[in-house]
Amino acid sequence: MIHRLRQWAGHIGLFGRLLALLVLVMMVDFAANALIFEKASDFALHQEDAARLAERLVVADQVLETEPIISRPRVAGELSSETLKISWSPARERPIAALTLAALQGQILSAQPSLAHRNLQLHLSTFSEDIGGSLTLSDGSLVSFHNHSKRAWPLKAGRLISLVLPSLVLVGLALVMMQAILHPLRRLVLATRRVGTSQSSALEPAGPAEVRNLIHAFNAMQSRIDSLLATGTQTMLAIGHDLRTPLARLHLRLDEAPLDPAAREAMQGDIGEMRDLLSSLQTFVEPRSAEPPRRIDIAAMVQTLVDNAQDQGSDARYKGPDTMVVMGRAVPLRRALSNLVSNALHYGGNAEVSLSVVQNRVTVVIADRGPGIPEEELAHVIQPFVRLDHARSRDTPGMGLGLAIVEKSLSGEGATVALANRKGGGLVATVTLAGGAC
Amino acid sequence: MTLRALMPDIAAPDAVPGSAPSILLVEDDTALRVLTARALKAHGYDVRTACSGAEMWVALEAAPADLLVLDIMLPGTNGIELFRRIRKTSEVPIIFVSARGSEEDRVLGLELGADDYLAKPFGTRELIARIGAVLRRGGGNGSESNGGERDLGRRDVEFDGWRLSMARHELTAPDGTIVDLTGAEFDLLCTFVSQPQRVIGRQRLIELSRTRIGDSSDRSIDVLVSRLRRKLTDTGGTAPLVTVRGVGYMFNLPVTRS
């Protein structure tokens, strides 16, 4: 039953919901007004007070009735006291009371029945408990009075609440309903931020019909994007993978072909380069490793890269502690740092690597004394398949994926890489890990 | 890789007819299968071929092989699964060949217990060298040190809480921290743990590290040993590498293989 109701509610659109809200507001307003009228006609003073008021009205009525017209205003003034102001006017017209105090009228008339034919009218001031009113003399002139009440403040609070409460209820209702309408939209915003990442997932349709339609459309779009990405990855992996068998054939054929040794060596070099291209392509599109982070001696890792380069006769130096433990995944970290050291050696001819903790984050700096990168190109070199268009990089093997692989490997670890030119020439790559040393 | 460092460039198998090592090559690409078989025959091996798991079983039924070269991506049952089934009954040396060539793939193959892993594309030299190395390690002559080295090539090594993974080339400290080693350091440590509690001459160590270090000399071996000592004492304690004055070095901890 509740499920049915929900299904039915789900088909009501934003427009329908707003309309419903409006109808609800009107109904509550109507009810509140009706309640205030009801309350007002029930309004009563203590019996005693009502009797006193009635008595004074009878006195005023009798005195002013017999007084000549000229002296009536003065006498009316003399009849007034601090709590009851009385005035006389010849006007026959009287203001129309907004609220009729039926209960109080009954109290007064039962105390002084003689006032019945004086056409007594009572009204209540809006923001105080003051009672005003008027009665007509036999010649049609008007006696007005105004009663100050001193002990009425609890009643005032009551009336204030009764005035404000409907608004509060309405505001609360509106909040709840807007919340209900907006909640699925907020989920949609969150999900949109995750499109194309590994955390993307289909959304459960919820909310008004328009939002449901939007969620359906979003889910369809997301699955299209996912399948596009997956197709792209599959294509690249297939290229990286399927070209290897023909390359292996080529290599073996080359080995048995009667060739001049120099030509053979050159061709073997070409095959080697193609193999490296395929490897970097595969590395770039490979999905992220799912293995959990482990304790890694990052100092040993960096020193190992530097020592390996030294063992092969390169100019690489390390400055930093002998040991420093961080949490992370060794394969992507090692790949990123290794690519940066290789880049420094290849382009700069040397690598100055240092390890330190800067502002609680482990930082590896890889610097060289090469030509650096033109300032306007610094931002682009990390993009995949981008290669700098100047002589320096023409003879470089690879597809321009080196730094893209660095960036991708590091981002999976919550780490970042920043490139900058050095004073006095050279490039400096700063790798900032997600956390500090353990 | 450690054991590559231990061998000459091209292995020359026994040239006596009839005693040539027999190799079973399992590869689904026809042209590559023919080319590889021809290259192996040219180097004196007795080669049989199979294009699928089914053919492989038939060939193994007919006659045993001294070594299997097994492509991972095969139609039907893949190479990994075939490897598992072979290992249930036989310890025949197996070299994986793969077109994937990723580090994870290599590690997976070696952790399963394959004797080596060869990524496509490969040349004749590399293929022959790897086969020669595996055959020498596993060589049926049964000399104790040979058997030990083959074991070492396939199994992880433990000493005093440290663990040396042969497949990953990874050293893990007793507290679980991964401590990277250079190629030369890894080879040196492998040499030490393969002959624990025995003095190894300085000259032999220099020869072994020649393929890894451009300038291999007395001094560079000392540098290498001191680097290794530093890494093995990262978490406190004393390094298990003892200098034996005038002779060489000794690894003075018992080693277990798992």
PDB file of C-alpha atoms in Angstrom, chain B residues 22-245:
ATOM      1  CA  SER B  22      64.215 -31.956 -25.803  1.00  0.00           C
ATOM      2  CA  ILE B  23      62.003 -28.908 -25.817  1.00  0.00           C
ATOM      3  CA  LEU B  24      58.249 -28.810 -26.229  1.00  0.00           C
ATOM      4  CA  LEU B  25      57.082 -25.498 -27.703  1.00  0.00           C
ATOM      5  CA  VAL B  26      53.407 -24.585 -27.159  1.00  0.00           C
ATOM      6  CA  GLU B  27      52.444 -21.594 -29.318  1.00  0.00           C
ATOM      7  CA  ASP B  28      49.233 -20.935 -31.257  1.00  0.00           C
ATOM      8  CA  ASP B  29      50.624 -18.544 -33.867  1.00  0.00           C
ATOM      9  CA  THR B  30      51.732 -20.856 -36.701  1.00  0.00           C
ATOM     10  CA  ALA B  31      54.423 -18.644 -38.212  1.00  0.00           C
ATOM     11  CA  LEU B  32      55.950 -17.809 -34.841  1.00  0.00           C
ATOM     12  CA  ARG B  33      55.869 -21.487 -33.856  1.00  0.00           C
ATOM     13  CA  VAL B  34      57.737 -22.503 -37.003  1.00  0.00           C
ATOM     14  CA  LEU B  35      60.290 -19.692 -36.662  1.00  0.00           C
ATOM     15  CA  THR B  36      60.952 -20.394 -32.983  1.00  0.00           C
ATOM     16  CA  ALA B  37      61.281 -24.137 -33.581  1.00  0.00           C
ATOM     17  CA  ARG B  38      63.738 -23.498 -36.404  1.00  0.00           C
ATOM     18  CA  ALA B  39      65.846 -21.208 -34.221  1.00  0.00           C
ATOM     19  CA  LEU B  40      65.939 -23.792 -31.417  1.00  0.00           C
ATOM     20  CA  LYS B  41      66.869 -26.618 -33.806  1.00  0.00           C
ATOM     21  CA  ALA B  42      69.628 -24.457 -35.252  1.00  0.00           C
ATOM     22  CA  HIS B  43      71.071 -24.297 -31.743  1.00  0.00           C
ATOM     23  CA  GLY B  44      71.063 -28.032 -31.327  1.00  0.00           C
ATOM     24  CA  TYR B  45      67.855 -28.659 -29.419  1.00  0.00           C
ATOM     25  CA  ASP B  46      65.447 -31.461 -30.105  1.00  0.00           C
ATOM     26  CA  VAL B  47      62.183 -29.571 -30.668  1.00  0.00           C
ATOM     27  CA  ARG B  48      58.573 -30.682 -30.786  1.00  0.00           C
ATOM     28  CA  THR B  49      55.667 -28.276 -31.194  1.00  0.00           C
ATOM     29  CA  ALA B  50      52.038 -28.007 -30.135  1.00  0.00           C
ATOM     30  CA  CYS B  51      49.479 -25.362 -31.037  1.00  0.00           C
ATOM     31  CA  SER B  52      47.132 -25.908 -28.074  1.00  0.00           C
ATOM     32  CA  GLY B  53      46.814 -27.501 -24.676  1.00  0.00           C
ATOM     33  CA  ALA B  54      45.273 -30.625 -26.185  1.00  0.00           C
ATOM     34  CA  GLU B  55      48.220 -31.130 -28.539  1.00  0.00           C
ATOM     35  CA  MET B  56      50.594 -30.477 -25.670  1.00  0.00           C
ATOM     36  CA  TRP B  57      49.105 -33.312 -23.593  1.00  0.00           C
ATOM     37  CA  VAL B  58      49.346 -35.680 -26.568  1.00  0.00           C
ATOM     38  CA  ALA B  59      53.003 -34.746 -27.068  1.00  0.00           C
ATOM     39  CA  LEU B  60      53.797 -35.195 -23.368  1.00  0.00           C
ATOM     40  CA  GLU B  61      52.072 -38.600 -23.376  1.00  0.00           C
ATOM     41  CA  ALA B  62      54.240 -39.707 -26.284  1.00  0.00           C
ATOM     42  CA  ALA B  63      57.528 -38.670 -24.687  1.00  0.00           C
ATOM     43  CA  PRO B  64      58.642 -36.458 -21.784  1.00  0.00           C
ATOM     44  CA  ALA B  65      60.371 -33.144 -22.435  1.00  0.00           C
ATOM     45  CA  ASP B  66      63.343 -31.544 -20.701  1.00  0.00           C
ATOM     46  CA  LEU B  67      61.764 -28.097 -20.910  1.00  0.00           C
ATOM     47  CA  LEU B  68      58.495 -26.464 -21.932  1.00  0.00           C
ATOM     48  CA  VAL B  69      58.157 -23.091 -23.660  1.00  0.00           C
ATOM     49  CA  LEU B  70      54.541 -22.173 -22.986  1.00  0.00           C
ATOM     50  CA  ASP B  71      52.613 -19.242 -24.470  1.00  0.00           C
ATOM     51  CA  ILE B  72      50.211 -17.762 -21.900  1.00  0.00           C
ATOM     52  CA  MET B  73      47.528 -16.692 -24.371  1.00  0.00           C
ATOM     53  CA  LEU B  74      46.313 -19.908 -25.967  1.00  0.00           C
ATOM     54  CA  PRO B  75      42.928 -20.742 -27.471  1.00  0.00           C
ATOM     55  CA  GLY B  76      40.839 -22.848 -25.081  1.00  0.00           C
ATOM     56  CA  THR B  77      42.762 -23.579 -21.875  1.00  0.00           C
ATOM     57  CA  ASN B  78      45.276 -20.784 -21.301  1.00  0.00           C
ATOM     58  CA  GLY B  79      48.929 -21.249 -20.442  1.00  0.00           C
ATOM     59  CA  ILE B  80      48.499 -20.404 -16.751  1.00  0.00           C
ATOM     60  CA  GLU B  81      45.871 -23.121 -16.310  1.00  0.00           C
ATOM     61  CA  LEU B  82      47.955 -25.639 -18.294  1.00  0.00           C
ATOM     62  CA  PHE B  83      50.927 -24.755 -16.085  1.00  0.00           C
ATOM     63  CA  ARG B  84      48.931 -25.508 -12.924  1.00  0.00           C
ATOM     64  CA  ARG B  85      47.828 -28.888 -14.285  1.00  0.00           C
ATOM     65  CA  ILE B  86      51.339 -29.865 -15.386  1.00  0.00           C
ATOM     66  CA  ARG B  87      52.743 -28.945 -11.962  1.00  0.00           C
ATOM     67  CA  LYS B  88      50.371 -31.392 -10.286  1.00  0.00           C
ATOM     68  CA  THR B  89      52.333 -34.271 -11.765  1.00  0.00           C
ATOM     69  CA  SER B  90      55.620 -32.928 -13.076  1.00  0.00           C
ATOM     70  CA  GLU B  91      58.474 -30.620 -12.134  1.00  0.00           C
ATOM     71  CA  VAL B  92      59.572 -30.149 -15.751  1.00  0.00           C
ATOM     72  CA  PRO B  93      61.146 -26.667 -16.199  1.00  0.00           C
ATOM     73  CA  ILE B  94      58.707 -24.226 -17.850  1.00  0.00           C
ATOM     74  CA  ILE B  95      59.339 -20.853 -19.477  1.00  0.00           C
ATOM     75  CA  PHE B  96      56.298 -18.638 -20.024  1.00  0.00           C
ATOM     76  CA  VAL B  97      56.048 -16.581 -23.205  1.00  0.00           C
ATOM     77  CA  SER B  98      53.598 -13.682 -23.095  1.00  0.00           C
ATOM     78  CA  ALA B  99      52.427 -10.883 -25.350  1.00  0.00           C
ATOM     79  CA  ARG B 100      51.295  -8.832 -22.400  1.00  0.00           C
ATOM     80  CA  GLY B 101      54.731  -7.993 -21.134  1.00  0.00           C
ATOM     81  CA  SER B 102      53.599  -6.014 -18.094  1.00  0.00           C
ATOM     82  CA  GLU B 103      55.496  -6.182 -14.823  1.00  0.00           C
ATOM     83  CA  GLU B 104      52.423  -7.636 -13.068  1.00  0.00           C
ATOM     84  CA  ASP B 105      52.197 -10.378 -15.673  1.00  0.00           C
ATOM     85  CA  ARG B 106      55.854 -11.295 -15.231  1.00  0.00           C
ATOM     86  CA  VAL B 107      55.511 -11.364 -11.450  1.00  0.00           C
ATOM     87  CA  LEU B 108      52.369 -13.502 -11.681  1.00  0.00           C
ATOM     88  CA  GLY B 109      54.133 -16.026 -13.890  1.00  0.00           C
ATOM     89  CA  LEU B 110      57.190 -16.267 -11.671  1.00  0.00           C
ATOM     90  CA  GLU B 111      55.189 -16.354  -8.433  1.00  0.00           C
ATOM     91  CA  LEU B 112      53.236 -19.304  -9.785  1.00  0.00           C
ATOM     92  CA  GLY B 113      56.589 -21.018  -9.971  1.00  0.00           C
ATOM     93  CA  ALA B 114      57.558 -20.714 -13.631  1.00  0.00           C
ATOM     94  CA  ASP B 115      61.311 -20.963 -14.213  1.00  0.00           C
ATOM     95  CA  ASP B 116      61.423 -17.860 -16.358  1.00  0.00           C
ATOM     96  CA  TYR B 117      59.225 -15.413 -18.205  1.00  0.00           C
ATOM     97  CA  LEU B 118      59.894 -14.113 -21.707  1.00  0.00           C
ATOM     98  CA  ALA B 119      57.974 -11.161 -23.144  1.00  0.00           C
ATOM     99  CA  LYS B 120      57.287 -10.917 -26.879  1.00  0.00           C
ATOM    100  CA  PRO B 121      58.997  -9.763 -28.999  1.00  0.00           C
ATOM    101  CA  PHE B 122      62.192 -11.708 -28.275  1.00  0.00           C
ATOM    102  CA  GLY B 123      65.195 -12.487 -30.433  1.00  0.00           C
ATOM    103  CA  THR B 124      66.997 -15.778 -30.933  1.00  0.00           C
ATOM    104  CA  ARG B 125      69.862 -14.794 -28.607  1.00  0.00           C
ATOM    105  CA  GLU B 126      67.574 -13.961 -25.714  1.00  0.00           C
ATOM    106  CA  LEU B 127      65.490 -17.112 -26.202  1.00  0.00           C
ATOM    107  CA  ILE B 128      68.506 -19.416 -26.369  1.00  0.00           C
ATOM    108  CA  ALA B 129      70.150 -17.701 -23.398  1.00  0.00           C
ATOM    109  CA  ARG B 130      67.071 -18.073 -21.187  1.00  0.00           C
ATOM    110  CA  ILE B 131      66.570 -21.720 -22.147  1.00  0.00           C
ATOM    111  CA  GLY B 132      70.244 -22.461 -21.544  1.00  0.00           C
ATOM    112  CA  ALA B 133      70.112 -20.807 -18.107  1.00  0.00           C
ATOM    113  CA  VAL B 134      67.017 -22.687 -17.002  1.00  0.00           C
ATOM    114  CA  LEU B 135      68.384 -26.019 -18.238  1.00  0.00           C
ATOM    115  CA  ARG B 136      71.690 -25.453 -16.445  1.00  0.00           C
ATOM    116  CA  ARG B 137      69.918 -24.595 -13.219  1.00  0.00           C
ATOM    117  CA  GLY B 138      67.554 -27.529 -13.376  1.00  0.00           C
ATOM    118  CA  GLY B 139      70.039 -29.740 -15.201  1.00  0.00           C
ATOM    119  CA  GLY B 140      69.312 -33.351 -14.325  1.00  0.00           C
ATOM    120  CA  ASN B 141      72.909 -34.130 -13.330  1.00  0.00           C
ATOM    121  CA  GLY B 142      71.777 -33.563  -9.783  1.00  0.00           C
ATOM    122  CA  SER B 143      74.802 -31.810  -8.365  1.00  0.00           C
ATOM    123  CA  GLU B 144      73.807 -30.311  -5.048  1.00  0.00           C
ATOM    124  CA  SER B 145      74.576 -26.708  -5.828  1.00  0.00           C
ATOM    125  CA  ASN B 146      72.725 -26.894  -9.141  1.00  0.00           C
ATOM    126  CA  GLY B 147      69.634 -28.191  -7.439  1.00  0.00           C
ATOM    127  CA  GLY B 148      69.959 -25.455  -4.863  1.00  0.00           C
ATOM    128  CA  GLU B 149      70.193 -22.761  -7.483  1.00  0.00           C
ATOM    129  CA  ARG B 150      67.125 -23.964  -9.285  1.00  0.00           C
ATOM    130  CA  ASP B 151      65.191 -23.951  -6.064  1.00  0.00           C
ATOM    131  CA  LEU B 152      66.444 -20.479  -5.433  1.00  0.00           C
ATOM    132  CA  GLY B 153      65.238 -19.303  -8.798  1.00  0.00           C
ATOM    133  CA  ARG B 154      61.714 -20.294  -7.970  1.00  0.00           C
ATOM    134  CA  ARG B 155      61.238 -19.905  -4.271  1.00  0.00           C
ATOM    135  CA  ASP B 156      61.299 -17.000  -1.882  1.00  0.00           C
ATOM    136  CA  VAL B 157      64.057 -16.885   0.700  1.00  0.00           C
ATOM    137  CA  GLU B 158      63.759 -15.987   4.381  1.00  0.00           C
ATOM    138  CA  PHE B 159      66.360 -15.086   6.970  1.00  0.00           C
ATOM    139  CA  ASP B 160      65.874 -13.558  10.416  1.00  0.00           C
ATOM    140  CA  GLY B 161      62.413 -12.202   9.517  1.00  0.00           C
ATOM    141  CA  TRP B 162      63.563 -10.744   6.200  1.00  0.00           C
ATOM    142  CA  ARG B 163      62.056 -12.061   2.997  1.00  0.00           C
ATOM    143  CA  LEU B 164      63.569 -11.970  -0.480  1.00  0.00           C
ATOM    144  CA  SER B 165      61.020 -12.432  -3.287  1.00  0.00           C
ATOM    145  CA  MET B 166      62.614 -13.920  -6.387  1.00  0.00           C
ATOM    146  CA  ALA B 167      59.666 -13.123  -8.640  1.00  0.00           C
ATOM    147  CA  ARG B 168      59.324  -9.503  -7.582  1.00  0.00           C
ATOM    148  CA  HIS B 169      63.011  -8.809  -6.929  1.00  0.00           C
ATOM    149  CA  GLU B 170      61.746  -7.425  -3.664  1.00  0.00           C
ATOM    150  CA  LEU B 171      63.265  -7.401  -0.190  1.00  0.00           C
ATOM    151  CA  THR B 172      60.847  -7.137   2.729  1.00  0.00           C
ATOM    152  CA  ALA B 173      62.021  -6.130   6.197  1.00  0.00           C
ATOM    153  CA  PRO B 174      60.769  -7.969   9.324  1.00  0.00           C
ATOM    154  CA  ASP B 175      58.238  -5.132   9.930  1.00  0.00           C
ATOM    155  CA  GLY B 176      56.803  -5.549   6.400  1.00  0.00           C
ATOM    156  CA  THR B 177      58.552  -2.566   4.816  1.00  0.00           C
ATOM    157  CA  ILE B 178      59.512  -3.010   1.168  1.00  0.00           C
ATOM    158  CA  VAL B 179      63.207  -2.198   0.714  1.00  0.00           C
ATOM    159  CA  ASP B 180      64.238  -1.780  -2.946  1.00  0.00           C
ATOM    160  CA  LEU B 181      67.510  -3.254  -4.209  1.00  0.00           C
ATOM    161  CA  THR B 182      69.472  -2.376  -7.327  1.00  0.00           C
ATOM    162  CA  GLY B 183      70.067  -5.127  -9.853  1.00  0.00           C
ATOM    163  CA  ALA B 184      73.631  -5.563  -8.635  1.00  0.00           C
ATOM    164  CA  GLU B 185      72.598  -5.596  -4.971  1.00  0.00           C
ATOM    165  CA  PHE B 186      69.898  -8.171  -5.688  1.00  0.00           C
ATOM    166  CA  ASP B 187      72.330 -10.416  -7.553  1.00  0.00           C
ATOM    167  CA  LEU B 188      74.872 -10.112  -4.757  1.00  0.00           C
ATOM    168  CA  LEU B 189      72.313 -10.925  -2.071  1.00  0.00           C
ATOM    169  CA  CYS B 190      71.134 -13.924  -4.125  1.00  0.00           C
ATOM    170  CA  THR B 191      74.691 -15.167  -4.297  1.00  0.00           C
ATOM    171  CA  PHE B 192      75.069 -14.823  -0.531  1.00  0.00           C
ATOM    172  CA  VAL B 193      71.787 -16.492   0.424  1.00  0.00           C
ATOM    173  CA  SER B 194      72.398 -19.349  -2.022  1.00  0.00           C
ATOM    174  CA  GLN B 195      75.560 -20.150  -0.032  1.00  0.00           C
ATOM    175  CA  PRO B 196      74.764 -19.084   3.502  1.00  0.00           C
ATOM    176  CA  GLN B 197      77.392 -19.379   6.224  1.00  0.00           C
ATOM    177  CA  ARG B 198      80.112 -19.973   3.647  1.00  0.00           C
ATOM    178  CA  VAL B 199      82.912 -17.602   2.759  1.00  0.00           C
ATOM    179  CA  ILE B 200      82.681 -16.303  -0.809  1.00  0.00           C
ATOM    180  CA  GLY B 201      85.894 -15.052  -2.370  1.00  0.00           C
ATOM    181  CA  ARG B 202      86.169 -11.452  -3.407  1.00  0.00           C
ATOM    182  CA  GLN B 203      87.364 -12.422  -6.891  1.00  0.00           C
ATOM    183  CA  ARG B 204      84.307 -14.577  -7.511  1.00  0.00           C
ATOM    184  CA  LEU B 205      81.994 -11.756  -6.415  1.00  0.00           C
ATOM    185  CA  ILE B 206      83.744  -9.363  -8.814  1.00  0.00           C
ATOM    186  CA  GLU B 207      83.221 -11.786 -11.692  1.00  0.00           C
ATOM    187  CA  LEU B 208      79.565 -12.266 -10.819  1.00  0.00           C
ATOM    188  CA  SER B 209      78.823  -8.551 -10.725  1.00  0.00           C
ATOM    189  CA  ARG B 210      80.620  -7.775 -13.974  1.00  0.00           C
ATOM    190  CA  THR B 211      77.400  -7.818 -16.032  1.00  0.00           C
ATOM    191  CA  ARG B 212      75.738  -5.395 -13.628  1.00  0.00           C
ATOM    192  CA  ILE B 213      78.371  -2.810 -12.940  1.00  0.00           C
ATOM    193  CA  GLY B 214      80.325  -1.020 -15.633  1.00  0.00           C
ATOM    194  CA  ASP B 215      83.446  -0.699 -13.514  1.00  0.00           C
ATOM    195  CA  SER B 216      83.725  -3.922 -11.575  1.00  0.00           C
ATOM    196  CA  SER B 217      86.662  -3.855  -9.212  1.00  0.00           C
ATOM    197  CA  ASP B 218      87.704  -4.521  -5.636  1.00  0.00           C
ATOM    198  CA  ARG B 219      86.468  -1.125  -4.633  1.00  0.00           C
ATOM    199  CA  SER B 220      83.088  -1.414  -6.345  1.00  0.00           C
ATOM    200  CA  ILE B 221      82.425  -4.749  -4.629  1.00  0.00           C
ATOM    201  CA  ASP B 222      83.170  -3.108  -1.286  1.00  0.00           C
ATOM    202  CA  VAL B 223      80.777  -0.272  -2.169  1.00  0.00           C
ATOM    203  CA  LEU B 224      78.114  -2.790  -3.166  1.00  0.00           C
ATOM    204  CA  VAL B 225      78.521  -4.759   0.064  1.00  0.00           C
ATOM    205  CA  SER B 226      78.332  -1.598   2.160  1.00  0.00           C
ATOM    206  CA  ARG B 227      75.133  -0.485   0.379  1.00  0.00           C
ATOM    207  CA  LEU B 228      73.613  -3.900   1.023  1.00  0.00           C
ATOM    208  CA  ARG B 229      74.684  -3.750   4.678  1.00  0.00           C
ATOM    209  CA  ARG B 230      73.046  -0.359   5.070  1.00  0.00           C
ATOM    210  CA  LYS B 231      69.777  -1.620   3.608  1.00  0.00           C
ATOM    211  CA  LEU B 232      69.827  -4.751   5.779  1.00  0.00           C
ATOM    212  CA  THR B 233      70.287  -2.659   8.939  1.00  0.00           C
ATOM    213  CA  ASP B 234      67.590  -0.111   8.103  1.00  0.00           C
ATOM    214  CA  THR B 235      65.409  -1.282  10.951  1.00  0.00           C
ATOM    215  CA  GLY B 236      68.206  -1.724  13.458  1.00  0.00           C
ATOM    216  CA  GLY B 237      70.351  -4.702  14.345  1.00  0.00           C
ATOM    217  CA  THR B 238      73.564  -5.736  12.662  1.00  0.00           C
ATOM    218  CA  ALA B 239      73.917  -6.713   9.031  1.00  0.00           C
ATOM    219  CA  PRO B 240      74.481 -10.429   8.453  1.00  0.00           C
ATOM    220  CA  LEU B 241      77.360  -9.721   6.024  1.00  0.00           C
ATOM    221  CA  VAL B 242      80.715 -10.405   7.633  1.00  0.00           C
ATOM    222  CA  THR B 243      84.061  -9.376   6.132  1.00  0.00           C
ATOM    223  CA  VAL B 244      86.574 -12.220   6.135  1.00  0.00           C
ATOM    224  CA  ARG B 245      89.873 -10.400   5.984  1.00  0.00           C
TER     225      ARG B 245
END
